[in-house]
mmCIF file of C-alpha atoms in Angstrom:
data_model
loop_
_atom_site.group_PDB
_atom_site.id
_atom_site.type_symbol
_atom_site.label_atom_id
_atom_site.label_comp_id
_atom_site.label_asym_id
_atom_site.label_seq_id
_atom_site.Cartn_x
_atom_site.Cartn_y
_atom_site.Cartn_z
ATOM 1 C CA UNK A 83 -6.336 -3.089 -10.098
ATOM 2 C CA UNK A 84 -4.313 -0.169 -9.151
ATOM 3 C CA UNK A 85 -1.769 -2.179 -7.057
ATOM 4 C CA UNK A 86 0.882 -2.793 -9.882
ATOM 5 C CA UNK A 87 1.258 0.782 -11.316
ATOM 6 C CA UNK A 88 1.001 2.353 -7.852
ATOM 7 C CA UNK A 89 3.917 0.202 -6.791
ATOM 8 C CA UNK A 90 5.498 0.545 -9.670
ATOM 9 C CA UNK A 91 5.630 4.481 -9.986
ATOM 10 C CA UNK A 92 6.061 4.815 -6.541
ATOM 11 C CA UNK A 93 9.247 2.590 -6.438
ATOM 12 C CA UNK A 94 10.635 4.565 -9.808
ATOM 13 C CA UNK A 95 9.942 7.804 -7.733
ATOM 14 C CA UNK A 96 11.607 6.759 -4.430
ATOM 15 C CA UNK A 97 14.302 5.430 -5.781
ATOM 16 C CA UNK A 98 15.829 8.168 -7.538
ATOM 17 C CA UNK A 99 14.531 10.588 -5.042
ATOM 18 C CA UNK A 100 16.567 8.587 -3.253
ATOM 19 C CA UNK A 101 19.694 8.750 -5.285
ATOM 20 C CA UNK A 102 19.649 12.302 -5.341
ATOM 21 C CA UNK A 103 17.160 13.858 -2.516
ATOM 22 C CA UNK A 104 15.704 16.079 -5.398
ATOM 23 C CA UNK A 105 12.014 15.891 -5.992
ATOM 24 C CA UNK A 106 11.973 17.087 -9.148
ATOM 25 C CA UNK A 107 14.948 15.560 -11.151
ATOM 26 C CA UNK A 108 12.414 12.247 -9.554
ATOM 27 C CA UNK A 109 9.321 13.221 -11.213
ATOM 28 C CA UNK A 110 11.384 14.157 -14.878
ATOM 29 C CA UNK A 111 12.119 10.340 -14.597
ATOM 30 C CA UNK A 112 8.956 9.391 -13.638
ATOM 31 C CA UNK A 113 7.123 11.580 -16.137
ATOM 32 C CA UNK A 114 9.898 10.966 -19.268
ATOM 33 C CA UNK A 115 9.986 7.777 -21.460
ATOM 34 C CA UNK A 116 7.149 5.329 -21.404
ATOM 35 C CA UNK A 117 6.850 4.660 -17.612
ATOM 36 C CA UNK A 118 3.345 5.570 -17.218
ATOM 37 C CA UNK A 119 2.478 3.755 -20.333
ATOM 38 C CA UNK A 120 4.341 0.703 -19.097
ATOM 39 C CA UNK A 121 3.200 0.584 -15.557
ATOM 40 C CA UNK A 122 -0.449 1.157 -16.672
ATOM 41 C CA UNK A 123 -0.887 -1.185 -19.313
ATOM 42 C CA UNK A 124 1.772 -3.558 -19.963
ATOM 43 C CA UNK A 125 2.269 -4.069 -16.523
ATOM 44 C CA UNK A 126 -1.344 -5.086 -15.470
ATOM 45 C CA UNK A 127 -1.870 -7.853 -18.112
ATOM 46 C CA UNK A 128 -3.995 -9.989 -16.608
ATOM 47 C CA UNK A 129 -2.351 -13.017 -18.042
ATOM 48 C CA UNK A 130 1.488 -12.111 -17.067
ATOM 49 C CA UNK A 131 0.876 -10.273 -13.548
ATOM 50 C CA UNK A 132 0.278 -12.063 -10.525
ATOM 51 C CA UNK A 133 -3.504 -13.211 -9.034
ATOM 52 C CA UNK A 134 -2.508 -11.786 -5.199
ATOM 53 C CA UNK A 135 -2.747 -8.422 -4.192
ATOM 54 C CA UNK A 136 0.203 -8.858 -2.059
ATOM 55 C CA UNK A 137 2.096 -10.520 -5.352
ATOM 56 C CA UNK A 138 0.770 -7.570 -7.256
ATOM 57 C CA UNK A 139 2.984 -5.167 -4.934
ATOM 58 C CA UNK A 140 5.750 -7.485 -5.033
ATOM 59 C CA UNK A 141 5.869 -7.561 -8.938
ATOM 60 C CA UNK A 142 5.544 -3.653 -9.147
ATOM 61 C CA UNK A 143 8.152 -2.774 -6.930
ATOM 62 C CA UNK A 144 10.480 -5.539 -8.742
ATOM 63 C CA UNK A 145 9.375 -3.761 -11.790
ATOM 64 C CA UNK A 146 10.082 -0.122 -10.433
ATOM 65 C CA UNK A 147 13.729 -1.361 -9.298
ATOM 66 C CA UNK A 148 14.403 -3.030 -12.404
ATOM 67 C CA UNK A 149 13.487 -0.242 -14.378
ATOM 68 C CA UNK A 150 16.052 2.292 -12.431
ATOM 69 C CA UNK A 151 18.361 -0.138 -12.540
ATOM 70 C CA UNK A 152 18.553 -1.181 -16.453
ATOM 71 C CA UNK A 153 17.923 2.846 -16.702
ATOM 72 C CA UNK A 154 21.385 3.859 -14.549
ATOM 73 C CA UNK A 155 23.116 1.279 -15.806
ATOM 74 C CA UNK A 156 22.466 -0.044 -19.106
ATOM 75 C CA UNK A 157 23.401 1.389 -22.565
ATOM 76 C CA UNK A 158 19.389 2.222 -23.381
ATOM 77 C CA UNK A 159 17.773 4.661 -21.794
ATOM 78 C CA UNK A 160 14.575 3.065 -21.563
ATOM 79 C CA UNK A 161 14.720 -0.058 -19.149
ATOM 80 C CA UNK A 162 10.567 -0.419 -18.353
ATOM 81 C CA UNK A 163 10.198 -3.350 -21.033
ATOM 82 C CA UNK A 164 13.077 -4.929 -20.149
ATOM 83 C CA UNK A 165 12.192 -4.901 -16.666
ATOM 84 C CA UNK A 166 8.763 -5.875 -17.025
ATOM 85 C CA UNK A 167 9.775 -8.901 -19.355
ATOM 86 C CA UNK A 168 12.279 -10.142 -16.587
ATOM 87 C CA UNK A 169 10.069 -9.731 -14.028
ATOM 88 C CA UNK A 170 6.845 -11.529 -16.069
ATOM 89 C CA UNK A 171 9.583 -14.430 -15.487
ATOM 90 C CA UNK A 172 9.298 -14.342 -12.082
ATOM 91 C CA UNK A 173 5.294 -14.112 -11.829
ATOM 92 C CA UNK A 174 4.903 -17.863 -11.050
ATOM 93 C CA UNK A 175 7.476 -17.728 -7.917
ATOM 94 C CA UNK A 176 5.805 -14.513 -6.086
ATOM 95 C CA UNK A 177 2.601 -16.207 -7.133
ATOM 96 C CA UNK A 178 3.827 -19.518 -4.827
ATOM 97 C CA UNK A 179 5.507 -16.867 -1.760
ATOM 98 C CA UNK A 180 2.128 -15.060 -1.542
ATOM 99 C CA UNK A 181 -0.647 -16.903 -1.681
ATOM 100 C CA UNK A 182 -4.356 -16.324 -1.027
ATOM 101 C CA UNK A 183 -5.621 -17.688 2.287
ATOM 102 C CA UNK A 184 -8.958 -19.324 2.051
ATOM 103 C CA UNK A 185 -11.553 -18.713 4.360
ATOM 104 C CA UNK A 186 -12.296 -21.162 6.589
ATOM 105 C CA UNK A 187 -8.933 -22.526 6.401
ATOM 106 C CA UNK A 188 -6.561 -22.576 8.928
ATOM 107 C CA UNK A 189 -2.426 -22.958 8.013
ATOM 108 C CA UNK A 190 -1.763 -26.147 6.314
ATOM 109 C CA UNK A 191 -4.737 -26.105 4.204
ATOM 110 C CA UNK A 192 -7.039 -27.891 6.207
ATOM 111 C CA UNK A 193 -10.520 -27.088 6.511
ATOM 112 C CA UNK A 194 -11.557 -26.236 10.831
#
């Protein structure tokens, strides 16, 4: 699914467009390092990444922030495994806040 890597490049992009309101100096950081390798295949391991499409979002754009974060901050210059490994920690609690409605279901889990 494209939902993690789109989230997750997107979020990477805004956010230091964001910083600096330059659409370039954006795309170096978007286009440097191993992001793209990252958000395309560690990212969408089927067994660490969340089931939802909603959840998939979530878990990209936690990624993408993560990732600026440990990148502007930290001592390394490369922050996507770190922030991928931190946020494979978290997979189970967006998996609980966004979960998949059934059909014929109504809220509560009860069958109509």
């Amino acid at each position: 699914k494209w939902y993690v890597p789109m989230a997750f490049i997107a979020t990477v992009f805004a956010c230091y467009f964001f910083m600096t309101f330059d659409a370039a100096y954006a795309l170096s950081h978007v286009l440097a390092g191993g992001l793209l390798l990252g958000a395309i295949f560690m990212a969408t391991d089927y067994a660490t990444s969340p089931a939802t499409p909603m959840g998939q979002v979530v878990y990209g754009i936690g990624c993408g922030a993560l990732t600026v974060f440990f990148r502007y901050f930290g001592l390394f210059p490369e922050g996507v495994t770190y922030a991928i490994l931190l946020m494979n920690a978290f997979v189970w609690f967006i998996d609980r806040l966004t979960p998949i409605r059934r059909f014929g279901t109504v809220k509560g889990g009860d069958s109509k």
